[in-house]
Protein backbone atom coordinates (compact mmCIF):
# COMPACT_ATOMS: atom_id res chain seq x y z
CA UNK A 1 0.00 0.00 0.00
CA UNK A 2 1.36 3.45 -0.92
CA UNK A 3 2.53 5.76 1.84
CA UNK A 4 -0.76 7.69 1.91
CA UNK A 5 -0.92 11.13 3.45
CA UNK A 6 -3.68 13.18 5.04
CA UNK A 7 -4.30 16.72 6.22
CA UNK A 8 -4.00 16.47 10.01
CA UNK A 9 -4.25 18.99 12.80
CA UNK A 10 -3.03 16.99 15.79
CA UNK A 11 -1.71 13.64 16.98
CA UNK A 12 -2.41 13.28 20.69
CA UNK A 13 -0.80 10.57 22.80
CA UNK A 14 -2.22 9.10 26.04
CA UNK A 15 -5.87 9.92 25.29
CA UNK A 16 -8.48 8.29 27.54
CA UNK A 17 -11.83 9.35 26.00
CA UNK A 18 -11.48 8.27 22.38
CA UNK A 19 -11.98 4.53 22.78
CA UNK A 20 -11.13 1.84 25.33
CA UNK A 21 -7.88 1.96 27.29
CA UNK A 22 -4.96 4.29 26.69
CA UNK A 23 -4.83 5.44 23.07
CA UNK A 24 -3.27 7.77 20.59
CA UNK A 25 -5.75 9.90 18.66
CA UNK A 26 -4.99 11.17 15.18
CA UNK A 27 -7.11 14.20 14.27
CA UNK A 28 -7.74 14.71 10.56
CA UNK A 29 -8.65 18.14 9.26
CA UNK A 30 -11.77 18.85 7.21
CA UNK A 31 -15.45 18.31 7.92
CA UNK A 32 -18.52 18.77 5.70
CA UNK A 33 -20.78 19.53 8.69
CA UNK A 34 -21.27 22.87 10.43
CA UNK A 35 -22.51 21.86 13.90
CA UNK A 36 -23.24 25.00 15.92
CA UNK A 37 -21.62 23.51 19.03
CA UNK A 38 -18.44 22.21 17.36
CA UNK A 39 -15.65 22.02 19.96
CA UNK A 40 -12.95 21.70 17.29
CA UNK A 41 -13.62 24.55 14.82
CA UNK A 42 -10.00 24.33 13.70
CA UNK A 43 -10.90 20.91 12.29
CA UNK A 44 -13.57 22.13 9.86
CA UNK A 45 -11.54 23.53 6.96
CA UNK A 46 -9.77 20.97 4.72
CA UNK A 47 -6.63 23.12 4.37
CA UNK A 48 -4.05 24.62 6.76
CA UNK A 49 -5.08 27.93 8.34
CA UNK A 50 -3.31 30.54 10.39
CA UNK A 51 -4.33 31.09 14.02
CA UNK A 52 -3.13 33.54 16.68
CA UNK A 53 -2.59 32.70 20.35
CA UNK A 54 -2.55 36.23 21.71
CA UNK A 55 -1.39 35.43 25.24
CA UNK A 56 2.26 35.53 24.13
CA UNK A 57 2.02 38.51 21.72
CA UNK A 58 4.40 41.39 22.50
CA UNK A 59 2.71 43.81 20.02
CA UNK A 60 5.84 44.18 17.90
CA UNK A 61 3.64 44.42 14.77
CA UNK A 62 6.04 42.35 12.65
CA UNK A 63 3.05 40.36 11.37
CA UNK A 64 1.37 43.57 10.24
CA UNK A 65 4.48 44.54 8.31
CA UNK A 66 5.04 41.23 6.54
CA UNK A 67 1.45 40.44 5.59
CA UNK A 68 1.11 41.07 1.84
CA UNK A 69 -2.68 41.15 2.08
CA UNK A 70 -2.85 43.75 4.87
CA UNK A 71 -5.04 41.28 6.74
CA UNK A 72 -3.58 41.63 10.27
CA UNK A 73 -4.32 44.29 12.88
CA UNK A 74 -2.69 44.52 16.32
CA UNK A 75 -3.87 46.81 19.10
CA UNK A 76 -3.67 47.03 22.88
CA UNK A 77 -7.45 46.84 23.13
CA UNK A 78 -8.28 43.89 20.89
CA UNK A 79 -4.91 42.11 20.55
CA UNK A 80 -4.33 40.41 17.20
CA UNK A 81 -7.15 40.20 14.68
CA UNK A 82 -7.03 38.74 11.20
CA UNK A 83 -9.48 39.86 8.55
CA UNK A 84 -10.38 36.42 7.24
CA UNK A 85 -11.91 37.86 4.08
CA UNK A 86 -8.45 39.14 3.12
CA UNK A 87 -6.21 36.40 4.61
CA UNK A 88 -5.31 33.58 2.21
CA UNK A 89 -3.51 31.49 4.87
CA UNK A 90 -0.18 31.94 3.07
CA UNK A 91 1.63 31.57 6.41
CA UNK A 92 4.15 34.38 5.73
CA UNK A 93 3.45 35.89 9.15
CA UNK A 94 4.27 32.68 11.07
CA UNK A 95 8.08 32.37 10.99
CA UNK A 96 8.82 36.10 11.52
CA UNK A 97 6.64 36.22 14.65
CA UNK A 98 9.20 36.21 17.50
CA UNK A 99 6.82 34.75 20.09
CA UNK A 100 5.15 31.94 18.16
CA UNK A 101 1.83 33.74 18.55
CA UNK A 102 1.13 33.20 14.86
CA UNK A 103 0.85 29.51 14.04
CA UNK A 104 -0.31 27.36 11.14
CA UNK A 105 -2.97 24.86 12.06
CA UNK A 106 -2.90 21.73 9.92
CA UNK A 107 -0.27 19.92 7.92
CA UNK A 108 0.01 16.97 5.59
CA UNK A 109 1.35 13.85 7.35
CA UNK A 110 2.13 10.45 5.87
CA UNK A 111 1.10 7.10 7.33
CA UNK A 112 4.80 6.39 8.04
CA UNK A 113 5.12 9.62 10.00
CA UNK A 114 1.94 9.11 12.02
CA UNK A 115 2.66 5.45 12.67
CA UNK A 116 6.17 6.28 13.91
CA UNK A 117 4.52 8.42 16.60
CA UNK A 118 1.67 6.14 17.61
CA UNK A 119 3.71 2.92 17.76
CA UNK A 120 5.87 4.39 20.54
CA UNK A 121 3.11 3.65 23.05
CA UNK A 122 2.42 0.05 22.09
CA UNK A 123 3.23 -1.10 25.62
CA UNK A 124 0.59 1.24 27.08
CA UNK A 125 -2.00 0.06 24.56
CA UNK A 126 -1.29 -3.59 25.28
CA UNK A 127 -1.43 -3.14 29.06
CA UNK A 128 -4.65 -1.10 29.02
CA UNK A 129 -6.66 -2.60 26.17
CA UNK A 130 -6.09 0.57 24.18
CA UNK A 131 -4.96 1.36 20.66
CA UNK A 132 -5.17 3.98 17.94
CA UNK A 133 -8.18 6.22 17.16
CA UNK A 134 -8.68 8.39 14.10
CA UNK A 135 -10.97 11.36 14.70
CA UNK A 136 -11.49 14.78 13.17
CA UNK A 137 -12.91 16.70 11.53
CA UNK A 138 -14.48 13.90 9.58
CA UNK A 139 -11.94 11.11 9.03
CA UNK A 140 -14.06 9.47 6.32
CA UNK A 141 -13.21 12.47 4.14
CA UNK A 142 -9.72 10.94 3.78
CA UNK A 143 -10.48 7.19 3.69
CA UNK A 144 -7.34 5.99 1.89
CA UNK A 145 -5.18 7.35 4.69
CA UNK A 146 -7.40 5.85 7.39
CA UNK A 147 -7.40 2.47 5.67
CA UNK A 148 -3.62 2.46 5.28
CA UNK A 149 -2.99 3.60 8.86
CA UNK A 150 -5.42 1.06 10.33
CA UNK A 151 -3.95 -1.75 8.22
CA UNK A 152 -0.52 -0.79 9.53
CA UNK A 153 -1.85 -0.81 13.10
CA UNK A 154 -3.34 -4.28 12.61
CA UNK A 155 -0.03 -5.59 11.23
CA UNK A 156 1.49 -4.41 14.52
CA UNK A 157 -1.33 -5.92 16.60
CA UNK A 158 -2.89 -2.56 17.55
CA UNK A 159 -6.63 -2.05 18.06
CA UNK A 160 -8.27 0.56 15.80
CA UNK A 161 -11.18 2.93 16.44
CA UNK A 162 -12.83 5.30 13.97
CA UNK A 163 -14.64 8.34 15.43
CA UNK A 164 -17.09 9.51 12.76
CA UNK A 165 -20.12 11.72 12.21
CA UNK A 166 -21.19 9.19 9.59
CA UNK A 167 -21.62 11.91 6.98
CA UNK A 168 -19.51 10.64 4.08
CA UNK A 169 -20.02 8.62 0.90
CA UNK A 170 -20.95 5.07 1.87
CA UNK A 171 -18.10 3.74 -0.28
CA UNK A 172 -15.64 5.59 2.00
CA UNK A 173 -17.11 3.88 5.03
CA UNK A 174 -17.04 0.48 3.30
CA UNK A 175 -13.40 1.05 2.44
CA UNK A 176 -12.26 1.46 6.06
CA UNK A 177 -14.63 -0.94 7.83
CA UNK A 178 -12.55 -4.10 7.22
CA UNK A 179 -9.68 -2.57 9.23
CA UNK A 180 -11.90 -0.95 11.90
CA UNK A 181 -12.38 -2.70 15.25
CA UNK A 182 -14.57 -0.09 16.95
CA UNK A 183 -16.77 2.61 15.46
CA UNK A 184 -17.61 5.70 17.50
CA UNK A 185 -20.68 6.89 15.57
CA UNK A 186 -22.53 10.13 16.37
CA UNK A 187 -26.28 10.51 16.45
CA UNK A 188 -27.17 14.14 17.02
CA UNK A 189 -30.81 14.40 16.00
CA UNK A 190 -33.25 11.94 14.46
CA UNK A 191 -35.44 14.57 12.77
CA UNK A 192 -34.13 15.36 9.28
CA UNK A 193 -35.29 18.99 9.23
CA UNK A 194 -33.85 19.77 12.67
CA UNK A 195 -30.64 18.07 11.60
CA UNK A 196 -30.43 20.43 8.61
CA UNK A 197 -31.07 23.41 10.88
CA UNK A 198 -28.36 22.67 13.44
CA UNK A 199 -25.83 20.50 11.60
CA UNK A 200 -26.04 21.94 8.11
CA UNK A 201 -27.20 18.75 6.34
CA UNK A 202 -29.99 16.20 6.61
CA UNK A 203 -29.35 12.92 8.40
CA UNK A 204 -30.51 10.33 5.84
CA UNK A 205 -27.02 9.48 4.59
CA UNK A 206 -25.80 9.24 8.18
CA UNK A 207 -28.61 6.87 9.13
CA UNK A 208 -27.99 4.77 6.02
CA UNK A 209 -24.30 4.52 6.87
CA UNK A 210 -25.15 3.54 10.42
CA UNK A 211 -27.25 0.68 9.08
CA UNK A 212 -24.35 -0.40 6.84
CA UNK A 213 -21.93 -0.24 9.77
CA UNK A 214 -24.24 -2.32 11.95
CA UNK A 215 -24.03 -5.15 9.44
CA UNK A 216 -20.25 -5.06 9.20
CA UNK A 217 -19.19 -6.86 12.35
CA UNK A 218 -17.53 -3.78 13.87
CA UNK A 219 -18.39 -2.94 17.47
CA UNK A 220 -20.41 0.29 17.51
CA UNK A 221 -20.54 2.91 20.25
CA UNK A 222 -23.28 5.49 19.68
CA UNK A 223 -22.17 8.98 20.73
CA UNK A 224 -24.86 11.54 21.54
CA UNK A 225 -23.93 15.17 22.23
CA UNK A 226 -26.51 16.56 24.67
CA UNK A 227 -27.30 20.07 23.47
CA UNK A 228 -29.41 22.54 25.45
CA UNK A 229 -32.69 23.44 23.73
CA UNK A 230 -31.68 21.42 20.65
CA UNK A 231 -31.88 17.73 21.57
CA UNK A 232 -31.95 17.56 25.38
CA UNK A 233 -35.68 16.75 25.68
CA UNK A 234 -37.03 13.35 26.69
CA UNK A 235 -38.68 13.00 23.26
CA UNK A 236 -35.43 13.59 21.34
CA UNK A 237 -33.47 11.16 23.51
CA UNK A 238 -36.25 8.58 23.30
CA UNK A 239 -36.11 8.68 19.48
CA UNK A 240 -32.31 8.21 19.56
CA UNK A 241 -32.63 5.36 22.06
CA UNK A 242 -35.18 3.60 19.84
CA UNK A 243 -32.83 3.95 16.87
CA UNK A 244 -29.82 2.65 18.80
CA UNK A 245 -31.79 -0.32 20.07
CA UNK A 246 -33.02 -1.14 16.55
CA UNK A 247 -29.42 -1.79 15.46
CA UNK A 248 -29.12 -4.79 17.78
CA UNK A 249 -25.97 -6.30 19.26
CA UNK A 250 -23.34 -4.34 17.28
CA UNK A 251 -24.18 -1.41 19.59
CA UNK A 252 -22.19 -2.07 22.75
CA UNK A 253 -22.57 1.30 24.46
CA UNK A 254 -24.29 4.65 24.21
CA UNK A 255 -22.20 7.60 25.35
CA UNK A 256 -23.93 10.82 26.37
CA UNK A 257 -21.67 13.84 25.91
CA UNK A 258 -22.87 16.94 27.77
CA UNK A 259 -22.48 20.21 25.88
CA UNK A 260 -19.51 22.29 27.06
CA UNK A 261 -17.87 25.57 26.13
CA UNK A 262 -14.24 24.41 26.25
CA UNK A 263 -13.85 25.10 22.53
CA UNK A 264 -14.75 28.78 22.88
CA UNK A 265 -11.11 29.97 22.89
CA UNK A 266 -10.52 28.20 19.59
CA UNK A 267 -13.14 30.40 17.93
CA UNK A 268 -11.22 33.45 19.17
CA UNK A 269 -7.90 32.37 17.63
CA UNK A 270 -9.76 31.77 14.35
CA UNK A 271 -11.55 35.16 14.50
CA UNK A 272 -14.90 33.42 14.51
CA UNK A 273 -17.98 33.80 16.69
CA UNK A 274 -19.10 30.85 18.84
CA UNK A 275 -22.81 30.41 18.06
CA UNK A 276 -23.56 28.73 21.41
CA UNK A 277 -21.77 31.24 23.61
CA UNK A 278 -24.86 31.81 25.76
CA UNK A 279 -25.91 28.16 26.09
CA UNK A 280 -25.76 26.55 29.53
CA UNK A 281 -24.32 23.03 29.90
CA UNK A 282 -26.88 20.48 31.10
CA UNK A 283 -26.89 19.77 34.85
CA UNK A 284 -25.60 16.48 36.27
CA UNK A 285 -29.17 15.66 37.37
CA UNK A 286 -30.54 16.16 33.87
CA UNK A 287 -27.78 13.99 32.38
CA UNK A 288 -28.61 11.21 34.87
CA UNK A 289 -32.28 11.51 33.92
CA UNK A 290 -31.53 11.25 30.18
CA UNK A 291 -29.35 8.21 30.85
CA UNK A 292 -32.37 6.38 32.31
CA UNK A 293 -34.18 6.79 28.98
CA UNK A 294 -31.52 4.67 27.28
CA UNK A 295 -31.41 2.19 30.13
CA UNK A 296 -35.16 1.62 29.80
CA UNK A 297 -34.34 0.29 26.33
CA UNK A 298 -31.75 -2.09 27.87
CA UNK A 299 -28.85 -0.10 26.40
CA UNK A 300 -25.63 0.29 28.40
CA UNK A 301 -25.30 4.06 28.70
CA UNK A 302 -22.44 6.13 30.12
CA UNK A 303 -22.15 9.88 30.67
CA UNK A 304 -18.79 11.11 29.37
CA UNK A 305 -17.74 14.45 30.82
S1 LIG B 1 -1.41 33.98 6.63
FE1 LIG B 1 -0.65 35.39 5.01
S2 LIG B 1 -2.45 36.60 4.45
FE2 LIG B 1 -2.94 35.62 6.38
S3 LIG B 1 -2.40 37.08 7.95
FE3 LIG B 1 -0.60 35.78 7.67
S4 LIG B 1 0.67 36.81 6.14
FE4 LIG B 1 -1.38 37.74 6.05
S1 LIG C 1 4.58 39.30 15.10
FE1 LIG C 1 3.81 37.95 16.74
S2 LIG C 1 4.40 38.99 18.63
FE2 LIG C 1 4.59 40.51 16.99
S3 LIG C 1 2.58 41.56 16.99
FE3 LIG C 1 2.45 39.92 15.50
S4 LIG C 1 1.57 38.21 16.66
FE4 LIG C 1 2.33 39.69 18.15
Tab-separated table of N, CA and C in Angstrom, residues 40-100:
chain	number	residue	atom	x	y	z
A	40	UNK	N	-14.217	21.684	18.026
A	40	UNK	CA	-12.951	21.703	17.288
A	40	UNK	C	-13.107	22.492	15.981
A	41	UNK	N	-13.398	23.804	16.067
A	41	UNK	CA	-13.623	24.554	14.824
A	41	UNK	C	-12.398	24.570	13.921
A	42	UNK	N	-11.216	24.365	14.511
A	42	UNK	CA	-9.998	24.327	13.701
A	42	UNK	C	-9.947	23.070	12.844
A	43	UNK	N	-10.884	22.154	13.064
A	43	UNK	CA	-10.902	20.913	12.285
A	43	UNK	C	-11.765	21.042	11.031
A	44	UNK	N	-12.524	22.114	10.891
A	44	UNK	CA	-13.571	22.128	9.858
A	44	UNK	C	-13.050	22.349	8.436
A	45	UNK	N	-12.063	23.216	8.297
A	45	UNK	CA	-11.540	23.530	6.961
A	45	UNK	C	-10.570	22.430	6.508
A	46	UNK	N	-10.608	22.068	5.226
A	46	UNK	CA	-9.766	20.974	4.724
A	46	UNK	C	-8.318	21.380	4.452
A	47	UNK	N	-7.981	22.641	4.681
A	47	UNK	CA	-6.629	23.120	4.371
A	47	UNK	C	-6.006	23.753	5.615
A	48	UNK	N	-4.676	23.933	5.626
A	48	UNK	CA	-4.052	24.618	6.761
A	48	UNK	C	-4.596	26.032	6.898
A	49	UNK	N	-4.645	26.542	8.133
A	49	UNK	CA	-5.083	27.926	8.339
A	49	UNK	C	-4.280	28.543	9.475
A	50	UNK	N	-4.106	29.849	9.380
A	50	UNK	CA	-3.307	30.538	10.387
A	50	UNK	C	-4.195	30.880	11.584
A	51	UNK	N	-3.621	30.716	12.784
A	51	UNK	CA	-4.328	31.089	14.016
A	51	UNK	C	-3.405	31.979	14.841
A	52	UNK	N	-3.973	32.693	15.812
A	52	UNK	CA	-3.129	33.539	16.676
A	52	UNK	C	-3.481	33.284	18.136
A	53	UNK	N	-2.434	32.945	18.915
A	53	UNK	CA	-2.595	32.701	20.352
A	53	UNK	C	-2.053	33.926	21.081
A	54	UNK	N	-2.952	34.875	21.329
A	54	UNK	CA	-2.548	36.229	21.714
A	54	UNK	C	-1.845	36.333	23.058
A	55	UNK	N	-1.941	35.314	23.886
A	55	UNK	CA	-1.392	35.435	25.237
A	55	UNK	C	0.109	35.741	25.224
A	56	UNK	N	0.807	35.305	24.173
A	56	UNK	CA	2.258	35.535	24.131
A	56	UNK	C	2.647	36.727	23.258
A	57	UNK	N	1.702	37.405	22.652
A	57	UNK	CA	2.016	38.505	21.723
A	57	UNK	C	2.638	39.701	22.455
A	58	UNK	N	3.716	40.241	21.882
A	58	UNK	CA	4.396	41.394	22.496
A	58	UNK	C	4.114	42.678	21.708
A	59	UNK	N	3.162	42.629	20.794
A	59	UNK	CA	2.707	43.814	20.025
A	59	UNK	C	3.845	44.455	19.227
A	60	UNK	N	4.737	43.636	18.690
A	60	UNK	CA	5.844	44.182	17.901
A	60	UNK	C	5.401	44.582	16.492
A	61	UNK	N	4.260	44.087	16.068
A	61	UNK	CA	3.637	44.420	14.770
A	61	UNK	C	4.418	43.882	13.561
A	62	UNK	N	5.324	42.956	13.784
A	62	UNK	CA	6.035	42.345	12.646
A	62	UNK	C	5.037	41.700	11.684
A	63	UNK	N	4.040	41.048	12.219
A	63	UNK	CA	3.049	40.363	11.371
A	63	UNK	C	2.321	41.363	10.471
A	64	UNK	N	2.058	42.536	11.029
A	64	UNK	CA	1.368	43.565	10.240
A	64	UNK	C	2.246	43.977	9.064
A	65	UNK	N	3.535	44.097	9.334
A	65	UNK	CA	4.483	44.544	8.308
A	65	UNK	C	4.649	43.512	7.196
A	66	UNK	N	4.727	42.232	7.571
A	66	UNK	CA	5.040	41.225	6.539
A	66	UNK	C	3.815	40.746	5.758
A	67	UNK	N	2.638	40.991	6.268
A	67	UNK	CA	1.445	40.441	5.592
A	67	UNK	C	1.199	41.144	4.256
A	68	UNK	N	1.294	40.415	3.140
A	68	UNK	CA	1.105	41.067	1.840
A	68	UNK	C	-0.345	41.455	1.564
A	69	UNK	N	-1.252	40.878	2.320
A	69	UNK	CA	-2.683	41.146	2.078
A	69	UNK	C	-3.248	42.220	3.002
A	70	UNK	N	-2.387	42.761	3.876
A	70	UNK	CA	-2.850	43.748	4.871
A	70	UNK	C	-4.064	43.199	5.641
A	71	UNK	N	-3.917	41.953	6.074
A	71	UNK	CA	-5.036	41.276	6.736
A	71	UNK	C	-4.944	41.328	8.266
A	72	UNK	N	-3.765	41.698	8.812
A	72	UNK	CA	-3.575	41.634	10.270
A	72	UNK	C	-3.678	43.005	10.896
A	73	UNK	N	-4.321	43.070	12.059
A	73	UNK	CA	-4.318	44.288	12.876
A	73	UNK	C	-3.904	43.894	14.284
A	74	UNK	N	-3.124	44.775	14.938
A	74	UNK	CA	-2.687	44.525	16.316
A	74	UNK	C	-2.946	45.788	17.119
A	75	UNK	N	-3.657	45.641	18.230
A	75	UNK	CA	-3.872	46.810	19.097
A	75	UNK	C	-3.883	46.367	20.547
A	76	UNK	N	-3.655	47.338	21.442
A	76	UNK	CA	-3.672	47.032	22.879
A	76	UNK	C	-5.057	46.545	23.296
A	77	UNK	N	-6.079	47.124	22.708
A	77	UNK	CA	-7.450	46.835	23.129
A	77	UNK	C	-7.919	45.448	22.684
A	78	UNK	N	-7.690	45.132	21.415
A	78	UNK	CA	-8.275	43.886	20.886
A	78	UNK	C	-7.236	42.805	20.619
A	79	UNK	N	-5.936	43.105	20.848
A	79	UNK	CA	-4.910	42.112	20.548
A	79	UNK	C	-4.762	41.935	19.046
A	80	UNK	N	-4.510	40.694	18.624
A	80	UNK	CA	-4.325	40.406	17.198
A	80	UNK	C	-5.682	40.065	16.584
A	81	UNK	N	-5.970	40.642	15.445
A	81	UNK	CA	-7.148	40.197	14.683
A	81	UNK	C	-6.734	40.016	13.226
A	82	UNK	N	-7.293	39.000	12.617
A	82	UNK	CA	-7.027	38.737	11.197
A	82	UNK	C	-8.340	38.897	10.445
A	83	UNK	N	-8.300	39.719	9.411
A	83	UNK	CA	-9.476	39.861	8.545
A	83	UNK	C	-9.505	38.636	7.634
A	84	UNK	N	-10.368	37.702	7.958
A	84	UNK	CA	-10.376	36.417	7.240
A	84	UNK	C	-10.834	36.556	5.796
A	85	UNK	N	-11.505	37.649	5.477
A	85	UNK	CA	-11.908	37.865	4.077
A	85	UNK	C	-10.681	38.206	3.227
A	86	UNK	N	-9.663	38.783	3.860
A	86	UNK	CA	-8.447	39.137	3.121
A	86	UNK	C	-7.365	38.055	3.224
A	87	UNK	N	-7.283	37.388	4.363
A	87	UNK	CA	-6.214	36.404	4.612
A	87	UNK	C	-6.379	35.185	3.701
A	88	UNK	N	-5.268	34.781	3.064
A	88	UNK	CA	-5.313	33.584	2.213
A	88	UNK	C	-4.521	32.426	2.833
A	89	UNK	N	-4.230	32.543	4.136
A	89	UNK	CA	-3.508	31.491	4.870
A	89	UNK	C	-2.165	31.149	4.231
A	90	UNK	N	-1.489	32.173	3.707
A	90	UNK	CA	-0.182	31.940	3.071
A	90	UNK	C	0.873	31.552	4.105
A	91	UNK	N	0.694	31.947	5.357
A	91	UNK	CA	1.632	31.572	6.415
A	91	UNK	C	2.856	32.453	6.514
A	92	UNK	N	2.940	33.530	5.717
A	92	UNK	CA	4.150	34.377	5.731
A	92	UNK	C	4.349	35.101	7.059
A	93	UNK	N	3.325	35.208	7.853
A	93	UNK	CA	3.453	35.894	9.149
A	93	UNK	C	3.923	34.950	10.260
A	94	UNK	N	4.007	33.660	10.001
A	94	UNK	CA	4.267	32.684	11.071
A	94	UNK	C	5.727	32.696	11.514
A	95	UNK	N	6.661	32.454	10.603
A	95	UNK	CA	8.078	32.369	10.992
A	95	UNK	C	8.626	33.686	11.557
A	96	UNK	N	8.271	34.849	10.980
A	96	UNK	CA	8.825	36.102	11.524
A	96	UNK	C	8.294	36.449	12.918
A	97	UNK	N	7.196	35.882	13.327
A	97	UNK	CA	6.637	36.216	14.648
A	97	UNK	C	7.595	35.721	15.735
A	98	UNK	N	8.152	36.622	16.549
A	98	UNK	CA	9.204	36.209	17.502
A	98	UNK	C	8.668	35.410	18.691
A	99	UNK	N	7.357	35.384	18.885
A	99	UNK	CA	6.817	34.749	20.093
A	99	UNK	C	5.959	33.518	19.788
A	100	UNK	N	5.946	33.111	18.544
A	100	UNK	CA	5.147	31.941	18.161
A	100	UNK	C	3.646	32.166	18.385
